[in-house]
Coordinates of C-alpha atoms in Angstrom, one line a residue:
X1 CA 110.7 26.5 261.3
X2 CA 108.1 24.1 260.0
X3 CA 104.7 25.6 259.2
X4 CA 102.1 23.1 260.3
X5 CA 99.2 25.3 259.2
X6 CA 99.7 24.3 255.5
X7 CA 99.8 20.8 254.0
X8 CA 103.3 19.3 253.5
X9 CA 105.5 20.4 250.6
X10 CA 105.9 16.6 249.9
X11 CA 103.9 13.7 251.2
X12 CA 104.8 10.1 250.1
X13 CA 102.9 7.0 251.3
X14 CA 103.8 3.4 250.3
X15 CA 106.2 4.1 247.5
X16 CA 107.5 1.0 245.8
X17 CA 109.7 0.9 242.8
X18 CA 111.4 -1.7 240.6
X19 CA 113.0 -2.1 237.2
X20 CA 112.0 -4.7 234.6
X21 CA 114.9 -6.9 233.4
X22 CA 115.2 -10.1 231.4
X23 CA 115.3 -12.0 234.7
X24 CA 112.2 -10.3 236.0
X25 CA 111.4 -7.3 238.2
X26 CA 114.3 -6.1 240.4
X27 CA 113.0 -4.2 243.4
X28 CA 114.8 -1.0 244.4
X29 CA 112.5 0.8 246.8
X30 CA 110.2 -1.0 249.3
X31 CA 107.1 0.7 250.8
X32 CA 108.7 4.1 251.5
X33 CA 106.7 6.7 253.4
X34 CA 107.7 10.2 254.6
X35 CA 106.8 13.8 254.4
X36 CA 108.6 17.2 254.1
X37 CA 106.8 20.0 256.0
X38 CA 106.7 23.6 254.9
X39 CA 109.9 25.3 255.8
X40 CA 111.5 22.0 256.8
X41 CA 114.8 20.4 255.8
X42 CA 114.6 16.6 255.7
X43 CA 117.8 14.6 255.1
X44 CA 117.7 11.3 253.2
X45 CA 120.8 9.5 254.3
X46 CA 122.4 6.3 253.2
X47 CA 125.4 4.7 251.5
X48 CA 125.8 4.4 247.8
X49 CA 123.2 2.0 246.4
X50 CA 120.8 2.6 249.3
X51 CA 118.2 4.1 246.9
X52 CA 118.5 7.8 247.9
X53 CA 118.9 9.2 244.4
X54 CA 116.4 6.8 242.9
X55 CA 113.8 8.1 245.4
X56 CA 114.5 11.7 244.5
X57 CA 114.2 10.9 240.8
X58 CA 110.9 9.1 241.4
X59 CA 109.5 12.3 242.9
X60 CA 110.5 14.2 239.8
X61 CA 109.4 11.5 237.3
X62 CA 113.0 11.2 236.1
X63 CA 113.0 7.4 235.7
X64 CA 113.7 5.1 232.8
X65 CA 110.9 3.5 230.8
X66 CA 111.7 0.1 232.5
X67 CA 110.7 1.5 235.9
X68 CA 107.6 0.3 237.6
X69 CA 106.3 2.5 240.4
X70 CA 103.4 2.4 242.7
X71 CA 102.3 4.5 245.7
X72 CA 99.2 5.1 247.8
X73 CA 100.0 8.8 247.7
X74 CA 102.7 11.0 246.2
X75 CA 102.0 14.7 246.5
X76 CA 104.4 17.5 245.7
X77 CA 103.2 21.0 246.7
X78 CA 99.7 19.6 246.8
X79 CA 99.9 18.1 243.3
X80 CA 99.6 14.3 242.8
X81 CA 102.5 13.4 240.5
X82 CA 101.8 9.7 240.1
X83 CA 99.8 10.1 236.9
X84 CA 101.1 13.4 235.5
X85 CA 101.9 13.4 231.7
X86 CA 105.2 14.7 230.4
X87 CA 103.9 18.2 229.7
X88 CA 102.4 18.6 233.2
X89 CA 105.5 17.3 234.8
X90 CA 107.6 19.8 233.0
X91 CA 105.4 22.6 234.2
X92 CA 105.8 21.4 237.8
X93 CA 109.5 20.8 237.6
X94 CA 111.5 24.0 238.0
X95 CA 108.6 26.2 239.1
X96 CA 107.2 24.4 242.2
X97 CA 109.9 21.8 242.6
X98 CA 113.5 22.2 241.6
X99 CA 116.5 19.8 241.7
X100 CA 120.2 20.3 242.3
X101 CA 121.7 17.4 240.4
X102 CA 124.8 15.6 241.6
X103 CA 126.8 15.6 238.3
X104 CA 127.2 19.0 236.5
X105 CA 129.0 17.3 233.5
X106 CA 125.8 15.4 232.7
X107 CA 123.5 18.4 233.2
X108 CA 125.1 21.5 231.8
X109 CA 125.0 22.1 228.1
X110 CA 128.7 22.5 226.9
X111 CA 127.5 24.7 224.0
X112 CA 125.5 27.2 226.0
X113 CA 126.8 30.1 228.0
X114 CA 126.7 29.9 231.8
X115 CA 124.4 32.9 232.2
X116 CA 121.7 31.5 229.9
X117 CA 121.7 28.2 231.7
X118 CA 121.6 29.8 235.2
X119 CA 118.3 31.6 234.4
X120 CA 116.7 28.9 232.1
X121 CA 113.9 28.1 234.6
X122 CA 112.9 31.7 234.7
X123 CA 112.8 31.9 230.9
X124 CA 111.1 28.5 230.3
X125 CA 108.3 29.2 232.8
X126 CA 107.8 32.8 231.7
X127 CA 108.8 34.3 235.1
X128 CA 111.2 36.8 233.5
X129 CA 111.6 37.5 229.8
X130 CA 113.5 40.8 229.3
X131 CA 117.1 40.0 228.2
X132 CA 118.8 42.6 230.4
X133 CA 116.8 41.5 233.4
X134 CA 117.7 37.9 232.8
X135 CA 121.4 38.8 232.5
X136 CA 121.3 40.8 235.7
X137 CA 119.6 38.0 237.5
X138 CA 122.2 35.5 236.3
X139 CA 125.0 37.7 237.6
X140 CA 123.2 38.0 241.0
X141 CA 122.6 34.3 241.3
X142 CA 126.2 33.4 240.5
X143 CA 127.5 35.8 243.0
X144 CA 125.1 34.4 245.6
X145 CA 126.5 30.9 245.3
X146 CA 130.1 32.0 245.7
X147 CA 131.4 32.4 242.1
X148 CA 133.9 35.2 241.7
X149 CA 133.7 37.7 238.8
X150 CA 130.1 36.7 237.9
X151 CA 129.9 39.4 235.2
X152 CA 132.6 37.6 233.3
X153 CA 131.4 34.1 234.1
X154 CA 127.9 34.6 232.6
X155 CA 129.6 34.9 229.2
X156 CA 131.7 31.7 229.6
X157 CA 130.9 28.1 228.7
X158 CA 130.9 25.2 231.2
X159 CA 134.3 24.0 229.9
X160 CA 136.0 27.1 231.2
X161 CA 134.8 26.4 234.8
X162 CA 136.2 24.0 237.4
X163 CA 134.0 21.1 238.6
X164 CA 133.1 23.0 241.7
X165 CA 132.1 26.1 239.8
X166 CA 129.9 24.1 237.5
X167 CA 128.1 22.6 240.5
X168 CA 127.5 26.1 241.9
X169 CA 125.9 27.0 238.6
X170 CA 123.4 24.2 239.0
X171 CA 122.6 25.4 242.5
X172 CA 122.1 28.9 241.3
X173 CA 119.8 27.7 238.5
X174 CA 117.7 25.6 241.0
X175 CA 117.3 28.7 243.3
X176 CA 116.4 31.0 240.4
X177 CA 112.6 30.6 240.5
X178 CA 112.2 30.3 244.2
X179 CA 110.6 26.8 244.2
X180 CA 108.4 25.5 247.1
X181 CA 110.5 22.3 247.3
X182 CA 114.1 21.8 246.6
X183 CA 115.5 18.3 245.9
X184 CA 119.2 18.6 246.7
X185 CA 121.0 15.5 245.6
X186 CA 124.5 15.6 247.1
X187 CA 124.5 19.3 246.3
X188 CA 127.9 20.3 247.6
X189 CA 129.9 17.1 246.9
X190 CA 132.2 18.9 244.5
X191 CA 132.8 22.0 246.6
X192 CA 135.6 23.1 248.9
X193 CA 134.6 23.0 252.6
X194 CA 134.5 26.8 252.9
X195 CA 132.3 27.2 249.8
X196 CA 130.2 24.2 250.9
X197 CA 129.5 26.0 254.2
X198 CA 128.6 29.3 252.4
X199 CA 126.3 27.4 249.9
X200 CA 124.5 25.5 252.7
X201 CA 124.3 28.7 254.7
X202 CA 122.6 30.4 251.7
X203 CA 120.1 27.5 251.4
X204 CA 119.4 27.9 255.1
X205 CA 118.8 31.6 254.7
X206 CA 116.5 31.0 251.7
X207 CA 114.6 28.5 253.8
X208 CA 114.0 31.0 256.6
X209 CA 113.2 33.9 254.3
X210 CA 110.9 32.1 251.8
X211 CA 109.7 29.1 253.7
X212 CA 111.4 26.8 251.3
X213 CA 111.3 23.1 252.0
X214 CA 114.3 20.9 251.2
X215 CA 114.8 17.2 250.7
X216 CA 118.6 16.8 251.2
X217 CA 119.9 13.6 249.6
X218 CA 123.3 12.9 251.1
X219 CA 125.7 10.1 252.2
X220 CA 127.3 12.6 254.6
X221 CA 125.8 12.2 258.0
X222 CA 127.8 15.3 259.2
X223 CA 126.1 17.5 256.7
X224 CA 122.7 16.1 257.7
X225 CA 123.4 16.7 261.4
X226 CA 124.3 20.3 260.8
X227 CA 121.6 21.2 258.3
X228 CA 118.5 19.0 258.7
X229 CA 115.5 19.1 261.0
X230 CA 114.7 15.5 260.5
X231 CA 116.6 12.5 259.0
X232 CA 115.5 9.4 257.1
X233 CA 118.0 6.6 257.0
X234 CA 117.8 4.2 253.9
X235 CA 119.5 0.9 253.5
X236 CA 118.9 -1.4 250.5
X237 CA 115.9 0.6 249.4
X238 CA 114.2 0.3 252.8
X239 CA 113.6 3.0 255.4
X240 CA 115.3 1.7 258.5
X241 CA 114.9 4.8 260.7
X242 CA 113.5 8.3 260.8
X243 CA 113.0 11.1 263.3
X244 CA 114.3 14.4 264.5
X245 CA 118.0 14.7 263.9
X246 CA 119.1 14.9 267.6
X247 CA 116.9 12.0 268.6
X248 CA 118.2 9.7 265.8
X249 CA 121.9 10.7 266.5
X250 CA 121.6 10.2 270.3
X251 CA 119.3 7.2 270.4
X252 CA 119.5 5.3 267.1
X253 CA 117.3 2.2 267.0
X254 CA 118.8 0.6 264.0
X255 CA 122.2 -1.1 264.0
X256 CA 122.8 0.4 260.5
X257 CA 122.2 4.0 261.8
X258 CA 124.7 3.3 264.7
X259 CA 127.3 2.1 262.1
X260 CA 126.8 5.4 260.1
X261 CA 127.3 7.4 263.2
X262 CA 130.4 5.5 264.3
X263 CA 131.9 5.9 260.8
X264 CA 131.3 9.6 260.5
X265 CA 134.2 12.0 261.3
X266 CA 133.9 13.6 264.8
X267 CA 135.1 17.0 265.9
X268 CA 137.4 17.3 268.9
X269 CA 141.1 17.4 269.8
X270 CA 143.6 15.5 267.6
X271 CA 145.8 13.0 269.3
X272 CA 149.4 14.2 269.6
X273 CA 150.6 10.7 269.1
X274 CA 149.5 9.8 265.5
X275 CA 150.7 6.3 264.7
X276 CA 153.6 6.6 262.3
X277 CA 156.5 4.4 261.2
X278 CA 158.7 7.4 260.5
X279 CA 162.3 6.7 261.6
X280 CA 164.0 9.6 263.4
X281 CA 166.8 11.2 261.5
X282 CA 166.0 9.3 258.3
X283 CA 166.4 11.1 255.0
X284 CA 163.1 12.1 253.2
X285 CA 161.9 10.1 250.2
X286 CA 160.6 13.3 248.7
X287 CA 162.0 16.7 249.1
X288 CA 161.2 19.8 247.1
X289 CA 162.5 23.4 247.6
X290 CA 161.1 26.7 246.5
X291 CA 158.9 25.3 243.7
X292 CA 157.3 27.9 241.4
X293 CA 154.8 27.1 238.6
X294 CA 153.3 29.7 236.2
X295 CA 150.6 29.3 233.6
X296 CA 150.1 31.5 230.6
X297 CA 146.9 33.5 230.9
X298 CA 146.1 35.8 228.0
X299 CA 149.0 38.3 227.6
X300 CA 150.3 37.6 231.1
X301 CA 151.0 34.7 233.5
X302 CA 149.2 33.2 236.5
X303 CA 151.4 32.0 239.4
X304 CA 149.7 28.8 240.6
X305 CA 152.5 27.7 242.9
X306 CA 154.7 30.3 244.7
X307 CA 157.9 29.1 246.4
X308 CA 156.6 25.9 248.0
X309 CA 159.0 23.6 250.0
X310 CA 158.1 20.3 251.6
X311 CA 159.4 16.9 252.5
X312 CA 157.9 13.4 253.0
X313 CA 159.6 10.6 254.9
X314 CA 159.1 6.9 254.5
X315 CA 156.1 5.7 256.5
X316 CA 154.8 9.3 256.8
X317 CA 151.6 10.9 255.6
X318 CA 151.8 14.6 254.8
X319 CA 148.5 16.3 253.9
X320 CA 148.6 19.2 251.4
X321 CA 145.4 21.1 252.1
X322 CA 143.7 23.8 250.0
X323 CA 140.4 25.0 248.7
X324 CA 140.4 22.7 245.7
X325 CA 141.2 19.1 245.1
X326 CA 140.0 16.1 247.1
X327 CA 141.2 12.7 248.4
X328 CA 139.1 9.8 247.2
X329 CA 141.2 6.7 248.0
X330 CA 139.9 4.3 250.7
X331 CA 141.5 5.3 254.0
X332 CA 141.7 1.8 255.4
X333 CA 143.7 0.6 252.4
X334 CA 146.1 3.6 252.6
X335 CA 146.7 2.8 256.3
X336 CA 147.2 -0.9 255.6
X337 CA 149.8 -0.2 252.8
X338 CA 151.7 2.3 255.0
X339 CA 151.9 -0.2 257.9
X340 CA 152.9 -3.1 255.6
X341 CA 155.4 -1.4 253.3
X342 CA 156.5 1.8 255.0
X343 CA 155.0 3.9 252.2
X344 CA 155.1 7.7 252.5
X345 CA 152.1 9.6 251.3
X346 CA 151.6 13.2 250.0
X347 CA 147.9 13.4 250.5
X348 CA 146.3 16.2 248.5
X349 CA 142.8 17.2 249.8
X350 CA 140.4 19.9 250.7
X351 CA 138.6 17.5 253.1
X352 CA 140.0 18.3 256.6
X353 CA 137.8 15.7 258.2
X354 CA 139.7 13.0 256.2
X355 CA 143.0 14.8 256.8
X356 CA 142.5 14.7 260.6
X357 CA 142.2 10.9 260.4
X358 CA 145.1 10.0 258.1
X359 CA 147.8 12.6 258.3
X360 CA 150.9 13.0 260.5
X361 CA 151.7 16.5 259.3
X362 CA 149.6 19.1 257.5
X363 CA 150.6 21.8 255.0
X364 CA 148.0 24.5 254.3
X365 CA 148.1 26.3 250.9
X366 CA 146.3 29.4 249.7
X367 CA 146.7 31.2 246.4
X368 CA 149.8 29.1 245.6
X369 CA 151.5 29.9 248.9
X370 CA 152.2 27.8 251.9
X371 CA 150.5 29.6 254.8
X372 CA 150.8 27.1 257.6
X373 CA 152.6 23.8 258.4
X374 CA 153.0 21.5 261.4
X375 CA 152.0 18.3 263.1
X376 CA 148.3 17.5 262.6
X377 CA 147.4 18.0 266.2
X378 CA 149.0 21.4 266.3
X379 CA 147.4 22.6 263.1
X380 CA 143.9 21.4 264.1
X381 CA 144.0 22.3 267.8
X382 CA 146.1 25.5 267.7
X383 CA 145.9 27.0 264.1
X384 CA 148.0 30.2 263.7
X385 CA 146.6 31.5 260.5
X386 CA 143.1 33.0 259.9
X387 CA 142.8 31.0 256.7
X388 CA 143.4 27.7 258.5
X389 CA 140.8 28.7 261.2
X390 CA 138.3 29.4 258.4
X391 CA 138.9 26.0 256.8
X392 CA 138.5 24.2 260.2
X393 CA 135.4 26.2 261.1
X394 CA 133.8 25.1 257.8
X395 CA 134.2 21.3 258.4
X396 CA 130.7 19.8 258.6
X397 CA 129.7 17.8 261.6
X398 CA 129.6 20.2 264.5
X399 CA 126.0 19.1 265.2
X400 CA 126.9 15.4 264.9
X401 CA 129.8 15.6 267.4
X402 CA 127.8 17.7 269.9
X403 CA 124.8 15.4 269.7
X404 CA 126.8 12.2 270.1
X405 CA 129.1 13.5 272.8
X406 CA 126.7 15.6 274.9
X407 CA 123.2 14.5 275.5
X408 CA 122.3 17.9 276.8
X409 CA 123.5 19.7 273.7
X410 CA 120.5 21.9 272.6
X411 CA 120.3 20.7 269.0
X412 CA 116.6 20.2 269.6
X413 CA 115.3 22.0 272.7
X414 CA 112.6 19.4 273.4
X415 CA 115.3 16.8 274.0
X416 CA 116.9 18.7 276.8
X417 CA 116.5 17.3 280.3

C-alpha cells in the first residue's frame, strides 16, 4: 500500500535525454514525468527501443559520456541526482537505490565467487563486515531467491551456474541492503515461470514488509498487470499513457496501449480445434523411443533424460515444456512456414503462454521424465499432474485477463460499480 505521508521514493519532472553523434543530437527521451510512491510498484511498459531501460539508467546515472540530460526535477529517496558527482552517486547506488540488471553475463564478475558478489553492497557500504556473517547472509539470500544448495553455490563461480541462476544472484544482491527504491529492469526474463512467480512473490512480500518502492521495467504487460499498482506506457521515448493498472487495461486511451493489450497472451480455455495440417494416419517425420541421456558428474552420473518417447507429424507443432529453456522465434513466422510448407515443429519452451498459442500437442517434462502429454486444450484445461498445474498457475497475466474480460473484477476496488 502506498504511503502518502512521505515524499515519493522517486519523482521525475520534465526528463529529456539525447545522445551526441556526428550527425547531431539524437533525442531518446522526451519530457518524461512520473513518480513512484512509498511502498508502490510502478511498471514502465513498452516494446524494445521504447526507452524503458534508458530511463532507468538515467535515474542511476549509468549513461555514456555522449549523453545529454536535463530535468526540472529528478529526486531519488529525496536526493536530487541531477548534479551528483561520481563518488556521491556510488554512495547512493546500492544503499538507497538498487538495480536488478537485465543481463547477468555483463554484470557478474566471472573471477569472483557467487557468495562474495551476492553481499557486495553490504560490504561496500559498511553495512556488514564480519566474514562469517557475510557468508551466512549470502546463503540466506540465495535460498530466498530460489537457488538450491545455497551453501555450495556461494563457493562457485558464475560460469558454473545456468543463466537463470545467475539472474537470481543479481536479484539477491539487489535485495541485500534493503534499498528504498528498487529498479528492476526485466528482472525475471531469464527465469522459468515457476521461479519467476516465486521471485516476484518475494519482491511483493518485501514491498509489504519494508515499504520498498519498485520501478518495474518490462515489455511484459502480463507481469505488469499482475504485479504493479500503476503503469506507465512508453513509445519512442514518449509517455503515451499512465494510470492505475486496472484503469489503463480496461479503458486505454492510446491506440498503442490497446495494441499492447491485444497482443498480450490471455488466460482462458484453449480451443479444442487448433488449426493444423496434420494428415490422419500419416507416419511421423520424427519419432524417438525411450531416449536416455547421462552426463558425467564427479565420480558418478547425472541422468538428464530418462526414457523419453515422442513423435512429431508433418504440419504439427509439439511443445516440449519444462522448467528451463525458452522459445524465442517469432510466432507469426513459424505459423506462416507451417501453413506454407507443412513443416512440423518440436517447440522447446518453458513459456506456457507461448505454447498455448502455437502448439497442437504438449509434452511436459520434469527431472528428465515425461510427466504429462496430450492435446493442448486437454493439458491446459484439464491437467492431470500436480507439476503441470503448478506450471499453469505460475503463468503471468491473471490480472490482465480478468481486467480485460470482466469490468467488475476487483483489481482495484475503486473501479467497481
